[in-house]
Coordinates of C-alpha atoms in Angstrom, one line a residue:
X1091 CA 0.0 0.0 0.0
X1092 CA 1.3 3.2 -0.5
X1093 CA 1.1 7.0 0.4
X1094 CA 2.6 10.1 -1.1
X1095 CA 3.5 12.3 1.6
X1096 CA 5.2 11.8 5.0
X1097 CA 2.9 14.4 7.0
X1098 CA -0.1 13.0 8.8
X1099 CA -2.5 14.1 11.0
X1100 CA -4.2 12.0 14.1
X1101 CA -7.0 10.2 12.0
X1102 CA -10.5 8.3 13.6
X1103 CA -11.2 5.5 11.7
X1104 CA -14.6 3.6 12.3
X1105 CA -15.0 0.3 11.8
X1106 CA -17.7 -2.5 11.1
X1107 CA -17.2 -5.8 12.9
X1108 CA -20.3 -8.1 12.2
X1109 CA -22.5 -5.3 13.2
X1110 CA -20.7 -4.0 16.1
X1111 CA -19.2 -0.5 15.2
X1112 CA -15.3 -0.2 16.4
X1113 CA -13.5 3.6 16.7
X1114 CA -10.1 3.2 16.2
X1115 CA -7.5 6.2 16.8
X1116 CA -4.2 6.4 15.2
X1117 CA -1.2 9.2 15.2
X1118 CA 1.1 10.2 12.8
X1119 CA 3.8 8.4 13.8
X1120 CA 2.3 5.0 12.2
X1121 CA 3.4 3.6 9.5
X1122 CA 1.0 1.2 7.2
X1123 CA 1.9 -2.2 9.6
X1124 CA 1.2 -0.4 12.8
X1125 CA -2.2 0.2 11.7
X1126 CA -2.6 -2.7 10.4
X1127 CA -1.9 -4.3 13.6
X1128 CA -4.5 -1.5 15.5
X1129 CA -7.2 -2.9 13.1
X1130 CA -6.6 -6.0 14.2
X1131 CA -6.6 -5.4 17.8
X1132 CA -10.1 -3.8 17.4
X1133 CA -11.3 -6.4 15.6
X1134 CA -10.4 -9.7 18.1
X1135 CA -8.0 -11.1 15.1
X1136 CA -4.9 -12.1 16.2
X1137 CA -2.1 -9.6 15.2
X1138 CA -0.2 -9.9 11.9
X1139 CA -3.8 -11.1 10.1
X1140 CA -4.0 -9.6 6.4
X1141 CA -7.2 -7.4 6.7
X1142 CA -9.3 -5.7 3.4
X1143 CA -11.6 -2.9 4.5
X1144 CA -14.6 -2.0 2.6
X1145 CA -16.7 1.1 1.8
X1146 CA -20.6 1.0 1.8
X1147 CA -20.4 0.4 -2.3
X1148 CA -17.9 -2.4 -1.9
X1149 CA -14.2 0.0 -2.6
X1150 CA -11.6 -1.5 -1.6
X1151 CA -9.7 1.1 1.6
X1152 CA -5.3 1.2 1.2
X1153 CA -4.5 0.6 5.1
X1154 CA -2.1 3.5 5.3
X1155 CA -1.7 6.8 6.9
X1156 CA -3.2 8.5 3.6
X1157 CA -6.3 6.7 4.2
X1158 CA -10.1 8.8 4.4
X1159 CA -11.3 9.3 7.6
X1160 CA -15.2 8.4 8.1
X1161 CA -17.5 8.7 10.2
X1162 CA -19.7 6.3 12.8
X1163 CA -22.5 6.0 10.6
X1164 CA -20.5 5.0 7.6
X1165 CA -18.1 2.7 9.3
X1166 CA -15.7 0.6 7.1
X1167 CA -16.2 -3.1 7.0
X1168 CA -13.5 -5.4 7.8
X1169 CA -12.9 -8.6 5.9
X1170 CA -10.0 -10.8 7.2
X1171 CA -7.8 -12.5 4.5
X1172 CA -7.7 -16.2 4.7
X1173 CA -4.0 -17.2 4.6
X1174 CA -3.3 -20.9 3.2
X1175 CA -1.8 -21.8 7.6
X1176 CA -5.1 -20.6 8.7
X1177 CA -7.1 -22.2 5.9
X1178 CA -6.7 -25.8 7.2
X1179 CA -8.2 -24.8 10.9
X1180 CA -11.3 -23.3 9.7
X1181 CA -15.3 -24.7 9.9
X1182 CA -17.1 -25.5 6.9
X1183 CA -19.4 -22.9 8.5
X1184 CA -16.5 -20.1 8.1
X1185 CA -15.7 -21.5 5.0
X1186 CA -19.2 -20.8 3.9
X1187 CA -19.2 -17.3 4.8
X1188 CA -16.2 -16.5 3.2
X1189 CA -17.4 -17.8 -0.1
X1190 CA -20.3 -15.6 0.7
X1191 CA -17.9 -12.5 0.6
X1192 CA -16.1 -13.5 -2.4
X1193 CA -13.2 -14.8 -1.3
X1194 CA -13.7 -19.1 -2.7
X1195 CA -10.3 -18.5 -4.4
X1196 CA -8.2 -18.5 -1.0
X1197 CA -9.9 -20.7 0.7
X1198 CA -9.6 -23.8 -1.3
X1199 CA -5.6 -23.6 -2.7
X1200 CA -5.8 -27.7 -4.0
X1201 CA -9.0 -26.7 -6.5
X1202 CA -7.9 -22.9 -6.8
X1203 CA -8.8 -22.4 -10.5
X1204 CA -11.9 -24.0 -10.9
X1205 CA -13.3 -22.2 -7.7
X1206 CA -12.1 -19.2 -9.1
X1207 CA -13.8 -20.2 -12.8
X1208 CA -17.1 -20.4 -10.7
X1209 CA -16.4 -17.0 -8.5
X1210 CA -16.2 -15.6 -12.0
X1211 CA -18.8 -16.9 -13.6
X1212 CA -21.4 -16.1 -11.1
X1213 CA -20.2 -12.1 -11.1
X1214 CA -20.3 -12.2 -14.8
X1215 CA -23.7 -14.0 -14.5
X1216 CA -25.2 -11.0 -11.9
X1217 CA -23.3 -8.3 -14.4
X1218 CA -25.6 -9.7 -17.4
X1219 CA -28.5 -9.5 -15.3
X1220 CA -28.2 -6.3 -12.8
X1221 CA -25.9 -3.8 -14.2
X1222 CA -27.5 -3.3 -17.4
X1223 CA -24.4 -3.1 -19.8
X1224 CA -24.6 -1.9 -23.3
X1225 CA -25.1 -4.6 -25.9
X1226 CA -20.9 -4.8 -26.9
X1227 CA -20.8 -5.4 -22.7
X1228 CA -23.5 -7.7 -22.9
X1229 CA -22.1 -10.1 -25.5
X1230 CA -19.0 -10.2 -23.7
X1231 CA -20.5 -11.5 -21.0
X1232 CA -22.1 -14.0 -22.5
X1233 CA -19.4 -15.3 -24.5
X1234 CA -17.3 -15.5 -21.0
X1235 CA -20.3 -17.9 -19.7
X1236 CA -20.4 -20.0 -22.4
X1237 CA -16.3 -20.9 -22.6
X1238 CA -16.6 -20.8 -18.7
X1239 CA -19.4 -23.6 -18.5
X1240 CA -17.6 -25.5 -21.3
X1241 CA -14.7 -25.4 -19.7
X1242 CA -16.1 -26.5 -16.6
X1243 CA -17.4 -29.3 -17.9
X1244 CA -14.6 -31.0 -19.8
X1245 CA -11.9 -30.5 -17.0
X1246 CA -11.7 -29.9 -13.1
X1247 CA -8.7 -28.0 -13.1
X1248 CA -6.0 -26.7 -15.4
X1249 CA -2.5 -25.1 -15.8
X1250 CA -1.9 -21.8 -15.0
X1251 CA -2.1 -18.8 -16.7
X1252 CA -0.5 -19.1 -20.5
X1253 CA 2.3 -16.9 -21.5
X1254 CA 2.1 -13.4 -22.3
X1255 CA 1.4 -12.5 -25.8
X1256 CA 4.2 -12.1 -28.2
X1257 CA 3.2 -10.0 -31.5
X1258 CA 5.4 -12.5 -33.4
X1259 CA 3.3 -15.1 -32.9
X1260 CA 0.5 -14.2 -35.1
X1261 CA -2.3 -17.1 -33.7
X1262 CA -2.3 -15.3 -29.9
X1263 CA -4.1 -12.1 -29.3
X1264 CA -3.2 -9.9 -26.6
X1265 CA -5.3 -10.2 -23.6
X1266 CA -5.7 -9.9 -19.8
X1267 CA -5.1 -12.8 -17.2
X1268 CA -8.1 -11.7 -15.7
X1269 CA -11.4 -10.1 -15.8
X1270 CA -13.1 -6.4 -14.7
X1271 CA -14.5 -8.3 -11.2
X1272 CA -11.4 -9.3 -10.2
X1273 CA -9.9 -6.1 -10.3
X1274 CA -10.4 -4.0 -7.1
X1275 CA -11.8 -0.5 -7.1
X1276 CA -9.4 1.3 -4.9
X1277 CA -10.9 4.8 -3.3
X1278 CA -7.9 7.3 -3.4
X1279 CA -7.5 9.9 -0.7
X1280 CA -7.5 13.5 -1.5
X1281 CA -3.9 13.7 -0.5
X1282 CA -3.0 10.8 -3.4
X1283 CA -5.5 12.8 -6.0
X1284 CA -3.0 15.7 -5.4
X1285 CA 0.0 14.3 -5.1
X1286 CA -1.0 12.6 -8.4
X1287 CA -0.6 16.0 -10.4
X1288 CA 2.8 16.8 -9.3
X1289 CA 6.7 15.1 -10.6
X1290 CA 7.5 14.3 -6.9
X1291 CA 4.8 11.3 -6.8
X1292 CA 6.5 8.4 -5.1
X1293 CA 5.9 5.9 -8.1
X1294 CA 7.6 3.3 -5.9
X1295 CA 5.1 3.1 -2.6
X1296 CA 2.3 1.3 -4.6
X1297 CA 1.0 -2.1 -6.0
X1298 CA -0.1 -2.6 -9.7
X1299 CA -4.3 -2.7 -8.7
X1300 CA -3.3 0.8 -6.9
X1301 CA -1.2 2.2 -9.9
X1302 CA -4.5 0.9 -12.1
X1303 CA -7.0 3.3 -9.9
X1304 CA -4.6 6.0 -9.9
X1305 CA -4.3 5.5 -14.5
X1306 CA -8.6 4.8 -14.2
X1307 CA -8.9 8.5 -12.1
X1308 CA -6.3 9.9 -14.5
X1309 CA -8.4 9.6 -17.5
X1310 CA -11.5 10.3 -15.5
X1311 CA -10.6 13.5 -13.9
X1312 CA -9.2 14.8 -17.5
X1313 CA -12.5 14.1 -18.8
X1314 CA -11.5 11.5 -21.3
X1315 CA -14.2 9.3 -20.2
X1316 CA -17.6 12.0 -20.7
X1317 CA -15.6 13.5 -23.7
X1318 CA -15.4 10.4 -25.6
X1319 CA -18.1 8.3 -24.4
X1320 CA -15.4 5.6 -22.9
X1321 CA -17.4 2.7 -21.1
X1322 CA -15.8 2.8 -17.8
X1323 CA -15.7 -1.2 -18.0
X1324 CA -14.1 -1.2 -21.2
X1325 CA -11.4 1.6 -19.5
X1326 CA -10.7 -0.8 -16.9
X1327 CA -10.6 -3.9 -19.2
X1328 CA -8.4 -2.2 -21.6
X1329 CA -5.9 -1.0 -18.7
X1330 CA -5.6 -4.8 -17.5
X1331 CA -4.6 -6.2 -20.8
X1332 CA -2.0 -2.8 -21.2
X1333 CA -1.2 -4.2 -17.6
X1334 CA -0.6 -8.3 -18.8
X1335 CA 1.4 -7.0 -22.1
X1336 CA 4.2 -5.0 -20.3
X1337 CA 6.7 -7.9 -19.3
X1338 CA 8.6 -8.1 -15.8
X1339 CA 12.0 -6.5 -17.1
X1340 CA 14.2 -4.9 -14.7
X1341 CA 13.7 -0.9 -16.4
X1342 CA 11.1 -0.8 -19.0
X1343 CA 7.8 -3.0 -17.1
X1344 CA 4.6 -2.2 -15.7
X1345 CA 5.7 0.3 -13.2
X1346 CA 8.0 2.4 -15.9
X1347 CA 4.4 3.0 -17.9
X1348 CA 2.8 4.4 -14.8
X1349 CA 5.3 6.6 -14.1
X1350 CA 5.9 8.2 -17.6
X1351 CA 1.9 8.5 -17.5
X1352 CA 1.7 10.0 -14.2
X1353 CA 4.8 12.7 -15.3
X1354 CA 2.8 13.5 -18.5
X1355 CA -0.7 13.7 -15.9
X1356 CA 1.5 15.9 -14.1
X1357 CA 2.8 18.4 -17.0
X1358 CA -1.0 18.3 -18.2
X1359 CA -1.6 20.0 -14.9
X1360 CA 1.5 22.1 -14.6
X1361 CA 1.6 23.7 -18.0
X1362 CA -2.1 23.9 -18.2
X1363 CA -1.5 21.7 -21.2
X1364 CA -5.6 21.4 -21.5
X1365 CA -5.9 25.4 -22.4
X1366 CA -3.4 25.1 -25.3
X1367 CA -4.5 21.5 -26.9
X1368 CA -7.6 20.2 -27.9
X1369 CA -8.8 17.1 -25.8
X1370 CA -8.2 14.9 -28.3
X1371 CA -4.8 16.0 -28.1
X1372 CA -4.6 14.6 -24.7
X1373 CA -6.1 11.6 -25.2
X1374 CA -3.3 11.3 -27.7
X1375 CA -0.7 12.4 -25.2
X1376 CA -1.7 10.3 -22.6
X1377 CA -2.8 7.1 -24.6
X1378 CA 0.7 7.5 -25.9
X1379 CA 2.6 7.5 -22.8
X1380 CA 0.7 4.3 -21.5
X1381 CA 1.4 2.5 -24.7
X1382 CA 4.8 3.9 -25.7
X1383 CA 6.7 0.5 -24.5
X1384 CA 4.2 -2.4 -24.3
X1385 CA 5.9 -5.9 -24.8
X1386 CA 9.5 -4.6 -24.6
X1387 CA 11.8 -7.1 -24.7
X1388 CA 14.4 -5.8 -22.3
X1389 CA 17.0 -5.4 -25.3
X1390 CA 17.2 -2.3 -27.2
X1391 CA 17.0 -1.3 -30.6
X1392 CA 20.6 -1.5 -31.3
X1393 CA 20.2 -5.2 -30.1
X1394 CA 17.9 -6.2 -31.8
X1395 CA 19.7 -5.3 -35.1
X1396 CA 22.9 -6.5 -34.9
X1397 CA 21.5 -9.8 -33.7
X1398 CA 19.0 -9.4 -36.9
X1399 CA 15.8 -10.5 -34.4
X1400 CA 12.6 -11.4 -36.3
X1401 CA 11.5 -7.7 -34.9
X1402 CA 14.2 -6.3 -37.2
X1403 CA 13.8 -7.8 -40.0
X1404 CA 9.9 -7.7 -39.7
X1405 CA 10.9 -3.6 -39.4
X1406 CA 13.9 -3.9 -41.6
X1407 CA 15.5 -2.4 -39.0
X1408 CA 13.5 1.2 -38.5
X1409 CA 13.0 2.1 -35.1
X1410 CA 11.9 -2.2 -34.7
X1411 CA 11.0 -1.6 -30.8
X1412 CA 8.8 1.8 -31.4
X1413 CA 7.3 0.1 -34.5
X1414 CA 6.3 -2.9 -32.2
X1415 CA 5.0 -1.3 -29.2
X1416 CA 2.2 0.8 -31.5
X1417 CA 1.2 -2.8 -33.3
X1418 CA 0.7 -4.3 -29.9
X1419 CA -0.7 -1.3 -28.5
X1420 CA -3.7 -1.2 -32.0
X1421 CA -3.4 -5.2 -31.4
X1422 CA -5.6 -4.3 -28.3
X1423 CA -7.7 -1.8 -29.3
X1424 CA -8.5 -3.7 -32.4
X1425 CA -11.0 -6.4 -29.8
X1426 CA -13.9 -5.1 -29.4
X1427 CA -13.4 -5.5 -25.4
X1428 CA -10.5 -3.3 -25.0
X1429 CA -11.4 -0.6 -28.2
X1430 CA -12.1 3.0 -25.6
X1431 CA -12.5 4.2 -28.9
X1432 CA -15.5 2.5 -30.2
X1433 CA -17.5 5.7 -29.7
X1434 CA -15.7 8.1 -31.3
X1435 CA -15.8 8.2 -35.6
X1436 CA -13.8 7.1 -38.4
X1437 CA -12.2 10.7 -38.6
X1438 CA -11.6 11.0 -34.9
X1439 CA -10.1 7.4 -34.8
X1440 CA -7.9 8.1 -37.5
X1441 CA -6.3 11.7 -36.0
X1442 CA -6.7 9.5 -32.6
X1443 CA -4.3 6.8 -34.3
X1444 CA -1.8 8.6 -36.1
X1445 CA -1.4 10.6 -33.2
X1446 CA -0.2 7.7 -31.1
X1447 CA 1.7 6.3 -33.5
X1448 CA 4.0 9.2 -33.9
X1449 CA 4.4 10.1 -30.4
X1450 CA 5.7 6.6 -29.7
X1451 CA 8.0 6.3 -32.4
X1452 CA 9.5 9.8 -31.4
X1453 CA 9.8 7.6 -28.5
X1454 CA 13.4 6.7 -30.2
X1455 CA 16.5 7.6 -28.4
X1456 CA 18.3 7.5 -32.1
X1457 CA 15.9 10.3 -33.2
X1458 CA 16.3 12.3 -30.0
X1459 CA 18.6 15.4 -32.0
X1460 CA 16.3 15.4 -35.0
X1461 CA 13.3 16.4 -32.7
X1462 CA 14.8 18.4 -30.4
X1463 CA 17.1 20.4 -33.2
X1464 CA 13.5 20.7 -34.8
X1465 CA 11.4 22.0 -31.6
X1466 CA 14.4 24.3 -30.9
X1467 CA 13.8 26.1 -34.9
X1468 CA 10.1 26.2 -34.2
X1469 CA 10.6 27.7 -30.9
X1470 CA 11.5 30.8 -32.2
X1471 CA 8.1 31.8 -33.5
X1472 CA 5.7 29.2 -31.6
X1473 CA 2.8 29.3 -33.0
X1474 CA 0.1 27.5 -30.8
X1475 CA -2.9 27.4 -34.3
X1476 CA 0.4 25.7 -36.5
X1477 CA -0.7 22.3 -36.6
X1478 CA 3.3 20.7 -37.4
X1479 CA 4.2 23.2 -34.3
X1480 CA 1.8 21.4 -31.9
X1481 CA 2.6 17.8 -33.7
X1482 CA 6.4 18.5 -32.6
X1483 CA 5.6 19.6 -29.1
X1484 CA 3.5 16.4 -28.4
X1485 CA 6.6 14.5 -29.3
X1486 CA 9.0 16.8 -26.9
X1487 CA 6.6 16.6 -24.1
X1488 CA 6.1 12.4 -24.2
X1489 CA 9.9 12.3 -24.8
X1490 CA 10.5 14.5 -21.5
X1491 CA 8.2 11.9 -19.7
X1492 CA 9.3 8.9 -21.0
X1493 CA 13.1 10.0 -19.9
X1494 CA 12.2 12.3 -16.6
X1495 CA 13.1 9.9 -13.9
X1496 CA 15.9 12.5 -12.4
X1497 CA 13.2 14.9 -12.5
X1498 CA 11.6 13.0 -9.6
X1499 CA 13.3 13.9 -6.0
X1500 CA 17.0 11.6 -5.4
X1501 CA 15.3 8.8 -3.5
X1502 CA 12.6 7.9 -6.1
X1503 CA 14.7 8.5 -8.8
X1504 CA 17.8 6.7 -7.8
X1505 CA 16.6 2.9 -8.0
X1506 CA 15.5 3.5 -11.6
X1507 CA 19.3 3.6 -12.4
X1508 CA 20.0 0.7 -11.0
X1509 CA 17.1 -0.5 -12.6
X1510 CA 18.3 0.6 -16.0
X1511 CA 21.8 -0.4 -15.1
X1512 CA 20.5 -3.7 -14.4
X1513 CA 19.0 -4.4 -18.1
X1514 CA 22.1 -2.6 -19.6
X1515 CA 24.0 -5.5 -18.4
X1516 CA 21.7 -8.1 -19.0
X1517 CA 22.1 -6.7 -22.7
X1518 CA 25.9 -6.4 -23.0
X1519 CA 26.2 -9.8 -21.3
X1520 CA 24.0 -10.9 -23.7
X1521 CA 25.8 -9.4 -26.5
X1522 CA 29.4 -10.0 -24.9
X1523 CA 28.2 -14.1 -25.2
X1524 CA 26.4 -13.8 -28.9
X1525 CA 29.5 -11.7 -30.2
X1526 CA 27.9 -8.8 -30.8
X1527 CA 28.8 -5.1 -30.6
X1528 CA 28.7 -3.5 -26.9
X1529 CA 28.2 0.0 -26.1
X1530 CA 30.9 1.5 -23.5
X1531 CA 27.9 2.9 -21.7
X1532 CA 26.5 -0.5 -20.8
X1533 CA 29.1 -2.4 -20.4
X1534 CA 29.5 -3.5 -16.6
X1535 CA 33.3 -3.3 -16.9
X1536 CA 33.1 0.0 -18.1
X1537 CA 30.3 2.2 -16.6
X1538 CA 29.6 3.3 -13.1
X1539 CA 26.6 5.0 -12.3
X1540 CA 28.0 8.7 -12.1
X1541 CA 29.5 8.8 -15.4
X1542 CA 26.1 7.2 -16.9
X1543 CA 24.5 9.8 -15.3
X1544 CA 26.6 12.8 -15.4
X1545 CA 26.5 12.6 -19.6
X1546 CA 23.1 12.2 -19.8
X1547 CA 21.8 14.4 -18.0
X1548 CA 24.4 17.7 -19.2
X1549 CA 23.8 16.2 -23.2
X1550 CA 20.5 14.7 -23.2
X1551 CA 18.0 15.6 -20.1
X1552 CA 19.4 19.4 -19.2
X1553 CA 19.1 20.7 -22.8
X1554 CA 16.0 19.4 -23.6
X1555 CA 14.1 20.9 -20.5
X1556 CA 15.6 24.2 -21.0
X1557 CA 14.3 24.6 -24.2
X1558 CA 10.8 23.3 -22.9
X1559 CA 11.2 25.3 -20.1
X1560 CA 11.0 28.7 -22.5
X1561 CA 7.8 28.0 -23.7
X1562 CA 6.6 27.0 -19.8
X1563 CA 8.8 28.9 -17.6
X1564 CA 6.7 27.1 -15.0
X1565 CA 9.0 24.3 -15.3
X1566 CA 11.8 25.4 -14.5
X1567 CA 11.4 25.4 -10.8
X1568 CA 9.5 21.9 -10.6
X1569 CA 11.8 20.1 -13.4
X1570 CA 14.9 22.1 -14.7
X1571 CA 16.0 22.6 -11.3
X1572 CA 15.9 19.1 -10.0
X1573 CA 18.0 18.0 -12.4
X1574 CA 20.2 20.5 -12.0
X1575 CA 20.9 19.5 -8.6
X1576 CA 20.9 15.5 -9.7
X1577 CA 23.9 16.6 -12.4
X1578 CA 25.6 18.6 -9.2
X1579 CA 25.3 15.1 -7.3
X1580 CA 26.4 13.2 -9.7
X1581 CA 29.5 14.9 -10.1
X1582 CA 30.2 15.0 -6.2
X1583 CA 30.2 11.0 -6.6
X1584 CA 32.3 10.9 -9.3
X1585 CA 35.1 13.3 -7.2
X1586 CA 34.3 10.9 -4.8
X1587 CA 35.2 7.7 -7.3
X1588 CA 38.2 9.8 -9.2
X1589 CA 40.0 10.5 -5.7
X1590 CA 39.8 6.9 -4.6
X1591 CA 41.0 5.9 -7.7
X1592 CA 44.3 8.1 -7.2
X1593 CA 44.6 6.9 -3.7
X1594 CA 44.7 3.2 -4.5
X1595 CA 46.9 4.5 -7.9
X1596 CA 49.4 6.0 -5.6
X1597 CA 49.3 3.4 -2.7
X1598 CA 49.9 1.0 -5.5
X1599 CA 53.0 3.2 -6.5
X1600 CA 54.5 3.7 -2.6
X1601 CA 53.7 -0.2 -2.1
X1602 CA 55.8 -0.7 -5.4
X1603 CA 58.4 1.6 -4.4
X1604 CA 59.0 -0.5 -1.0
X1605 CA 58.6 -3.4 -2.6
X1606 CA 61.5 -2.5 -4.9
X1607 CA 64.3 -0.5 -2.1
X1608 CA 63.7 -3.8 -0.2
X1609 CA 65.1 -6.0 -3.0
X1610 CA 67.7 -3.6 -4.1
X1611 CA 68.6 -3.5 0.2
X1612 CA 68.7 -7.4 0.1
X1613 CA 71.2 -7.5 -3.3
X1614 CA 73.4 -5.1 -1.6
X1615 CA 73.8 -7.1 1.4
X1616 CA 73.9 -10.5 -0.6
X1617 CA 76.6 -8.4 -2.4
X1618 CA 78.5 -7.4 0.6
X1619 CA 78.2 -10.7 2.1
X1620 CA 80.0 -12.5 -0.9
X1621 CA 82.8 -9.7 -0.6
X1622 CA 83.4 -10.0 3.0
X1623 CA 83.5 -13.8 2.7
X1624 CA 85.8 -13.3 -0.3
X1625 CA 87.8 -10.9 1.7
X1626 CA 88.2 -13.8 4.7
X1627 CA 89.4 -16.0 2.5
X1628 CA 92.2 -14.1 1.5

């Protein structure tokens, strides 16, 4: 669970325990455990018990010092998680109860995916017939029963989840390893909503159903959703699957989307971005940065080249990556289940589309001085009604996101370069093995972390927000100056590295030197030995 700020007030907390209303106080000196634990207290469970806490309309509560205070007449109920120790001590009464509340899947680990088969049948079943969905919705639904039942029926269990879905392989489609029920509707506090709009959001303090809510409010607060009649189901369906096609790599995952989503959420707000583009600019814009590396294969471009990978040669070697992440990204939209465009029109979805594709491709580190040199020649008459102006500004603005982890304060942003570090070396191990080419900058012999950093940000990072920051002086203060002090760091450590370098050089040196008068001190006496002995004998 996560929170985005480390000052707290006292907070009252009320909670439901089978009818009997509990007030629990806590200060700001707890952390998310310590609550946890108070819960627990006030609830009879033994300490240590996981414990989900519900609203009246079934959200799920984060357990953390962030969380919304309530009041005694809308208390929040308490449902204790069923661990697989305690799951062997409980009644078939308890057991009961808990399938009651939803939770089959945890109870019963030996028959866990047909139980959870049924669990999700039965809340597809009571969409279909309560909530009304629109007839796309609908059919869904009822094509979901059907394979469910027949799959019931011809087997009591199966494997688990298949792989994720590689656009090479032309027979799988992309799609979610689970459904809209299964995904938990997490109430942010106010704090999160406005932490959310600003580039020092700790992107590091919460779990992927959290970092879902927070993408879900993102598109609903910008008016996305009302603007372009998006089916809230279909939103959340469509950011599961962009969820189950990002793979676990050390640097460019799940978590590396959120975060260049929530820095572009957070320029939309500090620039006022949504007085100077249309809104189907920002659907672009932010579409884009959630898409911009889905399926990456933890190898970059250059990689994928030189080792001519089927991505290259299906690319013939253009920007292969870029190229693939906007076919996997249309891929999705292209099932009716995950299209959050099917209510827009041909005209729209085509401006919608291009628009994407060219703010991901700009994506491409190799292009990085073509659009930059460009925005800098435009910049000197920005024209806000020129449509190639605004076209070249969308691509600066996803390529300051997609790059502006050091824009984030030191502790958030220093794990992403070991992050990156990490797949660097993956790569050039990988490379060093095949016989391939290996860049300097990622070879782990080679690189430390200040001079990876200290380049990039005076060459690459530095530049580029200075020259954003004279059409938004705005962010200079928020963004330019950050990195700033991240270059200034930087450089410290590298003094740092550079004088223990010459320490060991000239320790190296002394111990040579002594090493060397105490042979030449043993000749000379093995010298005057044999001439005194010579000398006796005489």
């Amino acid at each position: 669970m996560g929170s985005a700020s480390s000052t707290y007030r006292p907070k009252c907390i009320y909670l439901d325990i089978d009818g009997r209303i509990q007030k629990v106080i806590f200060s700001k000196y707890c952390n998310s455990k310590d609550i946890m634990d108070l819960f627990c207290i006030a609830t009879g469970l033994p300490r240590n018990t996981t414990i989900s806490l519900l609203t009246a309309d079934n959200c799920m509560v984060s357990i953390d010092p962030t969380m919304p205070t309530n009041t005694e007449r809308s208390p929040y109920k308490v449902i204790p998680v069923v661990t697989e120790q305690l799951s062997g001590k409980m009644t078939f009464f308890a057991c009961i109860t808990l399938i009651h509340e939803g939770f089959l899947s945890r109870v019963f680990k030996i028959n866990e995916l047909k139980t959870e088969v049924a669990n999700h049948l039965a809340m597809l079943e009571k969409k279909v017939e309560l909530e009304g969905l629109k007839v796309v919705e609908i059919e869904k639904c009822k094509r979901d029963i059907k394979k469910m039942r027949e799959e019931m029926a011809a087997r009591s269990s199966r494997t688990n989840c298949p792989c994720k879905y590689s656009f090479l392989d032309e027979n799988k489609r992309p799609a979610p390893r689970r459904d809209v029920p299964s995904y938990p509707k997490y109430m942010l506090s106010q704090e999160t909503i406005e932490a959310l709009r600003k580039p020092t959001f700790d992107v590091w303090l919460w779990e992927p159903n959290e970092m879902l809510s927070c993408l879900e409010h993102m598109y609903h607060d910008l008016g996305l959703v009302k603007d372009f009649n998006i089916n809230p189901i279909t939103l959340k369906r469509w950011l599961l699957c962009i969820h189950d096609n990002y793979r676990n790599n050390p640097f460019h995952n799940f978590r590396h989307c959120f975060c260049v989503t929530q820095m572009m959420y957070s320029m939309i707000s500090l620039c006022s971005l949504q007085e100077k583009f249309s809104q189907i600019d920002i659907l672009i814009l932010m579409t884009a940065a959630v898409c911009h590396d889905l399926d990456h294969p933890g190898y970059n471009n250059t990689y994928q080249i030189n080792a001519r990978t089927e991505l290259a040669v299906r690319y013939n070697d253009i920007s292969p990556l870029e190229n693939h992440h906007c076919a996997v990204a249309f891929q999705i939209i292209s099932q009716p289940e995950f299209n959050i465009f099917s209510n827009v029109d041909q005209d729209q979805f085509k401006q919608i589309r291009q628009g994407i594709i060219t703010l991901i491709l700009a994506t491409d580190m190799a292009r990085h001085a073509e659009i930059l040199d460009s925005f800098k020649e435009k910049m000197e008459n920005f024209d806000y009604t020129n449509e190639e102006h605004m076209t070249c500004l969308k691509m600066v603005l996803i390529k300051c996101c997609d790059i502006s982890n050091e824009v984030r304060p030191m502790e958030v942003a220093e794990p992403w370069v070991d992050c990156l570090l990490e797949e660097y070396f993956m790569q050039s191990d990988r490379e060093k093995s095949e016989g391939l080419p290996v860049a300097p900058f990622m070879d782990r012999d080679k690189v430390t972390k200040p001079t990876a950093q200290i380049g990039f940000l005076k060459f690459v990072l530095i530049p580029m927000f200075e020259t954003v920051t004279k059409l938004f002086p705005e962010v200079e203060e928020v963004m330019l100056q950050p990195l700033w002090e991240s270059r200034d760091h930087y450089e410290g450590l590298k003094q740092i590295d550079d004088a223990m370098k010459e320490v060991i050089i000239n320790s190296n040196y002394l111990l040579d030197t002594v090493n060397m008068m105490i042979k030449s001190n043993i000749i000379i006496k093995q010298q005057l030995n044999s001439e005194t002995a010579g000398m006796l004998m005489v």
